[in-house]
CSV table of C-alpha atoms in Angstrom, one decimal:
chain,number,residue,atom,x,y,z
Y,21,MET,CA,96.5,113.9,75.3
Y,22,GLU,CA,94.5,111.4,73.3
Y,23,THR,CA,93.7,108.0,73.4
Y,24,GLU,CA,91.8,105.3,70.8
Y,25,GLN,CA,91.4,102.6,71.8
Y,26,ARG,CA,90.5,98.4,69.8
Y,27,CYS,CA,90.3,95.3,70.5
Y,28,TRP,CA,91.6,92.3,67.6
Y,29,SER,CA,90.1,88.2,68.1
Y,30,GLN,CA,90.2,85.5,66.1
Y,31,GLU,CA,86.1,85.3,65.8
Y,32,LYS,CA,85.5,89.1,65.5
Y,33,GLY,CA,88.9,90.0,64.5
Y,34,TRP,CA,89.7,94.7,64.4
Y,35,SER,CA,87.0,96.6,66.8
Y,36,PRO,CA,85.9,99.8,64.1
Y,37,THR,CA,88.4,102.6,65.1
Y,38,GLY,CA,91.7,103.6,63.5
Y,39,ASN,CA,91.5,107.6,63.2
Y,40,LEU,CA,94.0,109.0,65.9
Y,41,LYS,CA,96.5,108.6,62.7
Y,42,ASN,CA,99.4,111.1,64.4
Y,43,ALA,CA,99.5,109.2,67.7
Y,44,GLN,CA,102.6,108.7,68.4
Y,45,LEU,CA,102.0,105.4,70.6
Y,46,VAL,CA,101.0,102.2,70.5
Y,47,LEU,CA,100.8,99.7,73.4
Y,48,LEU,CA,99.3,96.0,71.6
Y,49,PHE,CA,99.5,93.5,74.8
Y,50,GLY,CA,97.9,90.2,73.6
Y,51,HIS,CA,98.8,86.1,73.4
Y,52,PRO,CA,101.8,85.6,72.1
Y,53,SER,CA,100.3,83.2,68.9
Y,54,ALA,CA,98.7,86.8,68.2
Y,55,LEU,CA,101.1,88.7,68.6
Y,56,LYS,CA,103.2,86.8,66.4
Y,57,ASN,CA,100.8,87.7,63.1
Y,58,GLU,CA,102.6,89.5,60.8
Y,59,SER,CA,99.4,90.9,59.4
Y,60,LEU,CA,98.2,92.2,62.3
Y,61,PHE,CA,101.3,94.5,63.8
Y,62,LYS,CA,100.9,95.5,59.7
Y,63,GLU,CA,97.4,96.7,60.3
Y,64,ILE,CA,98.4,98.5,63.8
Y,65,ARG,CA,101.5,100.2,61.2
Y,66,GLN,CA,99.2,101.5,58.9
Y,67,SER,CA,96.6,102.5,61.6
Y,68,TYR,CA,99.7,104.3,63.0
Y,69,PRO,CA,102.2,104.8,60.6
Y,70,SER,CA,104.0,107.8,62.8
Y,71,ALA,CA,104.0,105.9,66.5
Y,72,TYR,CA,106.3,103.9,68.1
Y,73,ILE,CA,104.7,99.9,69.1
Y,74,LEU,CA,106.3,99.3,72.0
Y,75,SER,CA,104.1,95.7,72.1
Y,76,GLY,CA,104.6,92.3,74.9
Y,77,SER,CA,102.3,88.7,74.8
Y,78,THR,CA,100.1,88.3,78.0
Y,79,ALA,CA,99.1,86.0,80.7
Y,80,GLY,CA,95.6,88.1,79.6
Y,81,GLU,CA,95.0,91.3,78.6
Y,82,ILE,CA,93.0,94.7,80.0
Y,83,LEU,CA,91.3,96.9,77.9
Y,84,LYS,CA,88.6,99.1,79.6
Y,85,SER,CA,87.0,97.6,82.3
Y,86,ARG,CA,87.7,94.2,80.4
Y,87,VAL,CA,89.7,90.8,80.4
Y,88,TYR,CA,90.8,89.4,77.2
Y,89,ASP,CA,92.9,86.7,76.6
Y,90,ASP,CA,94.1,85.0,73.2
Y,91,SER,CA,93.8,88.4,71.4
Y,92,LEU,CA,95.2,92.1,71.0
Y,93,VAL,CA,94.5,95.1,72.6
Y,94,ALA,CA,95.8,98.5,71.3
Y,95,THR,CA,95.7,101.7,72.9
Y,96,ALA,CA,96.6,104.9,70.8
Y,97,ILE,CA,98.2,107.5,72.6
Y,98,TRP,CA,99.0,111.4,70.5
Y,99,PHE,CA,100.7,113.4,73.0
Y,100,GLU,CA,100.0,117.7,72.3
Y,101,SER,CA,104.0,118.6,73.9
Y,102,SER,CA,105.6,115.2,75.7
Y,103,THR,CA,108.4,113.5,73.6
Y,104,LEU,CA,109.4,109.3,73.7
Y,105,LYS,CA,112.6,107.8,73.9
Y,106,SER,CA,114.0,104.4,73.7
Y,107,ILE,CA,116.4,101.8,74.0
Y,108,HIS,CA,116.1,98.1,73.3
Y,109,LEU,CA,118.7,95.2,74.5
Y,110,LYS,CA,118.6,92.0,73.9
Y,111,LEU,CA,119.6,89.0,76.7
Y,112,GLN,CA,122.0,86.2,75.2
Y,113,ASP,CA,122.0,85.5,78.6
Y,114,ARG,CA,120.1,85.8,81.9
Y,115,LYS,CA,123.3,86.6,83.7
Y,116,ASP,CA,123.4,89.4,81.7
Y,117,SER,CA,120.2,91.1,83.0
Y,118,LEU,CA,122.3,93.1,85.4
Y,119,SER,CA,124.7,94.5,83.1
Y,120,VAL,CA,121.0,94.6,80.8
Y,121,GLY,CA,119.0,96.8,82.4
Y,122,GLU,CA,122.1,99.5,83.7
Y,123,GLU,CA,122.9,99.9,80.1
Y,124,LEU,CA,119.5,100.6,79.3
Y,125,ALA,CA,119.2,103.3,82.2
Y,126,GLN,CA,122.7,104.7,81.0
Y,127,ALA,CA,121.4,104.9,77.5
Y,128,LEU,CA,118.8,107.2,77.9
Y,129,ASP,CA,118.3,110.7,77.8
Y,130,HIS,CA,118.5,112.1,81.2
Y,131,GLU,CA,117.9,115.5,80.0
Y,132,GLY,CA,114.1,116.2,81.2
Y,133,LEU,CA,113.2,112.7,81.6
Y,134,ARG,CA,110.5,112.6,83.4
Y,135,HIS,CA,109.3,108.7,83.9
Y,136,ILE,CA,110.9,105.4,82.7
Y,137,PHE,CA,108.1,102.0,81.9
Y,138,ILE,CA,109.8,99.1,80.7
Y,139,LEU,CA,108.5,95.8,79.4
Y,140,ALA,CA,111.0,92.1,79.2
Y,141,ASP,CA,110.6,88.6,78.3
Y,142,GLY,CA,108.9,86.9,81.8
Y,143,LEU,CA,110.9,83.7,80.7
Y,144,ASN,CA,114.7,84.5,80.5
Y,145,VAL,CA,115.8,87.6,82.1
Y,146,ASN,CA,115.9,88.2,85.7
Y,147,GLY,CA,114.0,91.0,86.7
Y,148,THR,CA,115.4,91.8,90.0
Y,149,GLU,CA,118.8,92.1,89.1
Y,150,LEU,CA,117.0,94.2,85.6
Y,151,VAL,CA,115.8,96.7,87.6
Y,152,ARG,CA,118.7,96.8,90.2
Y,153,GLY,CA,120.7,97.3,87.6
Y,154,MET,CA,118.5,100.6,85.7
Y,155,VAL,CA,118.2,102.1,89.1
Y,156,LYS,CA,121.5,102.7,89.8
Y,157,HIS,CA,121.6,104.9,86.3
Y,158,VAL,CA,118.7,107.1,86.8
Y,159,PRO,CA,119.0,110.3,88.1
Y,160,GLU,CA,116.9,110.8,90.9
Y,161,GLY,CA,113.2,111.2,91.2
Y,162,VAL,CA,112.8,109.2,88.2
Y,163,LYS,CA,110.8,106.4,88.5
Y,164,ILE,CA,110.7,102.7,86.8
Y,165,THR,CA,107.8,101.2,86.2
Y,166,GLY,CA,106.4,98.3,83.5
Y,167,GLY,CA,106.4,94.6,83.8
Y,168,LEU,CA,107.4,91.2,82.7
Y,169,THR,CA,105.7,90.1,79.7
Y,170,GLY,CA,103.3,86.5,79.9
Y,171,ASP,CA,102.6,83.3,78.1
Y,172,GLY,CA,98.3,82.5,79.8
Y,173,GLU,CA,99.1,80.1,82.1
Y,174,SER,CA,101.7,78.4,79.6
Y,175,PHE,CA,105.1,79.8,81.0
Y,176,ASN,CA,106.3,78.5,77.2
Y,177,GLU,CA,107.2,81.6,75.2
Y,178,THR,CA,107.3,85.6,76.3
Y,179,LEU,CA,107.4,88.3,74.0
Y,180,VAL,CA,108.3,91.9,73.9
Y,181,GLY,CA,108.3,94.4,70.7
Y,182,ALA,CA,110.7,97.7,69.6
Y,183,ASN,CA,108.6,99.0,66.9
Y,184,GLN,CA,109.1,95.9,65.3
Y,185,MET,CA,107.8,92.1,65.4
Y,186,PRO,CA,108.6,91.1,69.4
Y,187,GLU,CA,110.7,88.0,69.7
Y,188,ASN,CA,112.0,87.0,73.2
Y,189,ARG,CA,114.6,87.6,75.1
Y,190,PHE,CA,114.5,91.4,74.8
Y,191,ALA,CA,113.9,94.2,77.1
Y,192,VAL,CA,113.0,97.6,76.2
Y,193,ALA,CA,112.9,100.7,78.0
Y,194,LEU,CA,110.6,103.5,76.8
Y,195,GLY,CA,111.6,107.6,78.6
Y,196,PHE,CA,108.9,110.0,78.7
Y,197,TYR,CA,109.5,114.1,78.2
Y,198,GLY,CA,108.1,116.8,78.5
Y,199,SER,CA,107.4,119.2,81.7
Y,200,ARG,CA,103.9,119.4,81.6
Y,201,LEU,CA,103.7,115.7,81.6
Y,202,GLN,CA,102.6,114.1,84.9
Y,203,VAL,CA,102.9,110.6,85.0
Y,204,ASN,CA,102.3,108.8,89.3
Y,205,CYS,CA,101.9,104.8,90.1
Y,206,GLY,CA,101.1,102.8,92.6
Y,207,SER,CA,101.5,99.0,93.5
Y,208,VAL,CA,99.7,97.1,96.8
Y,209,SER,CA,99.1,93.3,96.4
Y,210,GLY,CA,95.7,93.1,98.8
Y,211,PHE,CA,97.9,89.8,100.4
Y,212,LYS,CA,99.0,89.8,104.4
Y,213,PRO,CA,101.2,88.6,106.0
Y,214,PHE,CA,100.8,85.8,108.8
Y,215,GLY,CA,103.0,83.7,111.3
Y,216,PRO,CA,107.0,84.0,112.5
Y,217,GLU,CA,109.4,86.4,110.8
Y,218,ARG,CA,112.7,83.5,109.5
Y,219,LYS,CA,115.6,84.7,108.4
Y,220,VAL,CA,116.6,83.8,105.0
Y,221,THR,CA,119.7,82.1,106.1
Y,222,ARG,CA,121.0,80.4,102.7
Y,223,SER,CA,120.0,81.3,99.3
Y,224,GLU,CA,121.4,82.1,95.8
Y,225,ASN,CA,118.8,84.6,93.3
Y,226,ASN,CA,115.3,82.9,92.9
Y,227,ILE,CA,116.8,79.8,94.9
Y,228,LEU,CA,116.0,79.7,98.5
Y,229,TYR,CA,117.5,76.8,100.2
Y,230,GLU,CA,116.9,77.6,103.8
Y,231,LEU,CA,115.4,79.7,106.5
Y,232,ASP,CA,116.0,79.9,109.6
Y,233,GLY,CA,118.9,77.1,109.2
Y,234,GLU,CA,116.2,75.1,108.2
Y,235,PRO,CA,115.7,73.0,104.3
Y,236,ALA,CA,112.8,76.2,103.7
Y,237,LEU,CA,110.5,74.0,102.3
Y,238,GLU,CA,110.2,71.8,105.1
Y,239,LEU,CA,109.2,74.8,107.1
Y,240,TYR,CA,106.9,75.9,103.9
Y,241,LYS,CA,104.9,72.5,104.2
Y,242,LYS,CA,104.8,72.5,107.9
Y,243,TYR,CA,102.6,75.8,108.2
Y,244,LEU,CA,100.7,75.4,104.6
Y,245,GLY,CA,99.6,71.9,106.3
Y,246,ASN,CA,96.2,70.6,105.1
Y,247,HIS,CA,96.7,73.2,102.0
Y,248,LEU,CA,99.5,71.3,100.2
Y,249,HIS,CA,97.2,69.2,98.1
Y,250,ASP,CA,98.1,70.8,95.6
Y,251,LEU,CA,101.3,72.4,95.5
Y,252,ALA,CA,101.0,74.6,91.9
Y,253,THR,CA,97.8,75.9,92.6
Y,254,GLN,CA,98.0,76.5,96.4
Y,255,CYS,CA,101.6,78.3,95.7
Y,256,PHE,CA,100.0,81.4,94.7
Y,257,TYR,CA,97.2,81.1,97.3
Y,258,PHE,CA,100.3,81.8,99.7
Y,259,PRO,CA,103.3,83.9,98.9
Y,260,LEU,CA,106.2,85.2,100.6
Y,261,PHE,CA,106.0,88.0,102.3
Y,262,TYR,CA,110.1,89.2,102.2
Y,263,GLN,CA,112.0,92.3,103.2
Y,264,THR,CA,115.2,94.1,103.7
Y,265,GLU,CA,116.9,96.5,106.0
Y,266,LYS,CA,116.9,98.5,103.1
Y,267,MET,CA,112.9,97.3,102.0
Y,268,LYS,CA,111.2,97.4,105.3
Y,269,ASN,CA,107.6,97.6,103.5
Y,270,GLY,CA,108.2,94.7,102.0
Y,271,ILE,CA,107.6,92.8,98.6
Y,272,VAL,CA,106.0,89.5,97.5
Y,273,ARG,CA,107.1,86.5,96.3
Y,274,THR,CA,105.9,83.9,94.8
Y,275,ILE,CA,106.5,80.3,94.0
Y,276,LEU,CA,108.0,79.1,91.2
Y,277,GLY,CA,108.7,75.7,91.6
Y,278,VAL,CA,110.0,73.4,94.0
Y,279,ASP,CA,113.4,71.1,94.2
Y,280,GLU,CA,112.2,68.0,97.2
Y,281,LYS,CA,115.3,66.3,97.0
Y,282,ASN,CA,117.3,69.1,98.7
Y,283,GLY,CA,114.1,71.8,99.7
Y,284,SER,CA,114.7,74.1,98.1
Y,285,MET,CA,111.9,76.7,96.7
Y,286,THR,CA,112.4,78.8,93.6
Y,287,PHE,CA,110.2,82.0,93.1
Y,288,ALA,CA,109.9,84.7,90.8
Y,289,GLY,CA,112.2,86.8,91.9
Y,290,ASP,CA,115.2,87.3,93.8
Y,291,ILE,CA,115.9,86.7,97.5
Y,292,LYS,CA,118.5,87.6,99.5
Y,293,GLN,CA,120.4,85.9,102.1
Y,294,GLY,CA,120.1,88.0,105.4
Y,295,GLY,CA,116.5,89.1,104.4
Y,296,SER,CA,113.8,87.5,106.1
Y,297,THR,CA,110.2,85.8,105.6
Y,298,ARG,CA,106.8,85.6,106.6
Y,299,LEU,CA,103.8,83.3,105.0
Y,300,MET,CA,100.7,85.6,102.7
Y,301,LYS,CA,97.7,84.6,102.9
Y,302,THR,CA,94.4,86.6,101.1
Y,303,ASN,CA,90.8,86.3,99.3
Y,304,ILE,CA,89.0,87.9,96.6
Y,305,ASP,CA,87.8,90.6,98.4
Y,306,ASN,CA,91.3,91.6,99.3
Y,307,LEU,CA,92.9,91.6,96.2
Y,308,VAL,CA,89.6,93.7,94.8
Y,309,SER,CA,90.2,96.1,97.9
Y,310,GLY,CA,94.4,96.6,96.6
Y,311,ALA,CA,93.3,96.8,93.3
Y,312,GLU,CA,91.1,100.1,95.0
Y,313,GLU,CA,94.0,100.8,96.6
Y,314,ALA,CA,96.5,101.7,94.2
Y,315,ALA,CA,94.4,102.6,91.7
Y,316,LYS,CA,94.0,106.0,95.1
Y,317,LEU,CA,97.8,105.6,95.8
Y,318,CYS,CA,97.5,107.6,91.7
Y,319,LEU,CA,95.4,110.1,93.3
Y,320,LYS,CA,97.7,111.5,95.7
Y,321,THR,CA,99.3,114.1,93.5
Y,322,GLU,CA,96.8,114.8,90.5
Y,323,SER,CA,93.3,115.3,89.4
Y,324,PRO,CA,91.2,112.3,90.3
Y,325,SER,CA,91.1,111.5,86.8
Y,326,PRO,CA,94.6,110.9,84.8
Y,327,ASP,CA,94.0,110.4,81.0
Y,328,MET,CA,95.3,107.1,81.2
Y,329,ALA,CA,96.3,103.8,83.0
Y,330,ILE,CA,98.6,101.4,82.1
Y,331,LEU,CA,97.8,98.6,84.0
Y,332,MET,CA,100.4,94.7,85.7
Y,333,SER,CA,98.7,92.8,87.5
Y,334,CYS,CA,99.9,89.0,88.1
Y,335,VAL,CA,99.4,86.0,86.6
Y,336,GLY,CA,98.6,84.8,90.0
Y,337,ARG,CA,95.7,87.3,91.2
Y,338,LYS,CA,94.0,86.0,88.3
Y,339,ILE,CA,94.8,82.5,89.1
Y,340,ILE,CA,93.1,83.2,92.0
Y,341,MET,CA,90.0,85.1,91.0
Y,342,LYS,CA,89.2,82.9,88.0
Y,343,GLN,CA,86.1,84.6,86.9
Y,344,ARG,CA,85.8,87.5,89.1
Y,345,VAL,CA,89.6,88.4,88.4
Y,346,GLU,CA,87.4,91.9,86.3
Y,347,GLU,CA,86.1,92.7,89.6
Y,348,GLU,CA,89.7,94.5,90.4
Y,349,ILE,CA,89.2,96.0,86.9
Y,350,ASP,CA,86.0,97.6,87.7
Y,351,ALA,CA,87.1,98.4,91.0
Y,352,ILE,CA,90.5,100.9,89.6
Y,353,LYS,CA,88.2,101.7,87.3
Y,354,GLU,CA,85.5,103.2,89.0
Y,355,VAL,CA,88.0,105.2,91.7
Y,356,PHE,CA,89.8,107.1,87.9
Y,357,GLY,CA,85.8,107.2,86.5
Y,358,PRO,CA,85.4,107.5,82.5
Y,359,LYS,CA,87.3,109.7,81.4
Y,360,THR,CA,91.3,107.1,82.6
Y,361,ALA,CA,91.4,104.9,79.4
Y,362,LEU,CA,92.6,101.4,81.3
Y,363,THR,CA,95.5,98.9,79.3
Y,364,GLY,CA,97.7,97.1,80.5
Y,365,PHE,CA,98.2,93.3,81.3
Y,366,TYR,CA,98.5,90.1,83.7
Y,367,SER,CA,101.8,89.5,83.6
Y,368,TYR,CA,105.0,87.6,84.9
Y,369,GLY,CA,106.4,90.4,87.7
Y,370,GLU,CA,105.5,94.4,88.0
Y,371,ILE,CA,108.3,96.9,88.6
Y,372,ALA,CA,107.1,99.6,91.2
Y,373,PRO,CA,108.3,101.6,93.1
Y,374,LEU,CA,107.5,100.7,96.9
Y,375,GLU,CA,104.9,103.0,98.6
Y,376,ASN,CA,106.9,106.8,99.8
Y,377,SER,CA,110.0,105.8,97.4
Y,378,THR,CA,111.5,107.0,94.0
Y,379,SER,CA,113.2,103.2,93.7
Y,380,SER,CA,111.5,100.0,91.8
Y,381,HIS,CA,111.3,97.0,92.4
Y,382,LEU,CA,110.5,93.3,90.9
Y,383,HIS,CA,107.2,92.5,92.2
Y,384,ASN,CA,105.0,89.7,92.5
Y,385,GLN,CA,100.7,88.7,92.9
Y,386,THR,CA,100.6,92.1,92.1
Y,387,MET,CA,98.3,95.4,91.0
Y,388,SER,CA,100.4,98.0,89.8
Y,389,ILE,CA,99.4,101.4,88.1
Y,390,THR,CA,101.1,104.0,85.9
Y,391,THR,CA,99.0,107.1,85.0
Y,392,PHE,CA,99.9,109.2,82.7
Y,393,SER,CA,98.3,112.7,82.8
Y,394,GLU,CA,99.4,116.2,80.5
Y,395,LEU,CA,98.5,119.1,82.5
């Protein structure tokens, strides 16, 4: 496997590379306004004429050890012996997310399938249902990773491109094939649960109405107390730890909004009735440690230096870490070493299995890493 990476900015244009003409895949991540620039897309197509271009809008682009905003970052990959197959679908409605997930998984050729990487519109797709639909139809042992595309902190327009100019309402599944291909993943948040456990007694999809029979928002306010002076910001610092009988390790759920009238909270992922929740908190050092731990999980079954790693980190982590955001990328680079090409973006949701499981879920405020090597 060989990789080549380049970056575009309004001030400097493209960084001077473009020699890996036989690349089969280009990962192109950037701000929505840059992704919609047809001339930039044509330049990538001309540089890598044989490549499948998988693109997604971001809340911050990751390339090597840097985090960029309002740019385009491209990683071209040449596989020596592995092959790719893709399927993409457009959603007419969020309610179609489950069926679209099922169709994506069923449409991919299962013979020799090693891994599935997926990108989906971060605003118009129910990521929980999309992943649930896919998991039902993938071969045993095949993992699904990826993320929901972003739009900075604007939450206005998110895009996905399937070897064409990107659009909204798209979901793309990319299947990886090859006996020499080694794919590993790790997903860790760095948030720690605290306080009492509360049962979800009323919810609908990603809207939480009641915990232990009481209005969820009132309980949330009670435990946060003085931290509620700016709920729009503080919700990233205090997400919920959510778990069920089938998902005992639990996942993080971020608050997107609240309804004071009915005492409900809307989350960036579904919360099912019958599950349980606890409040979570963190600090920057814990977030960096979480990213480092996610990287180490990727090394359990392979050499210390994968060829490439795709990083999906949450916009909420970026908001918390501010100018220190690159510290979590540095921690990952330290684990993998200089040989590993790092790319990825800050997302509106991360898709990865729980530790010690092959079944994937939608995560929030988590660093999720997928590594690729040809042995």
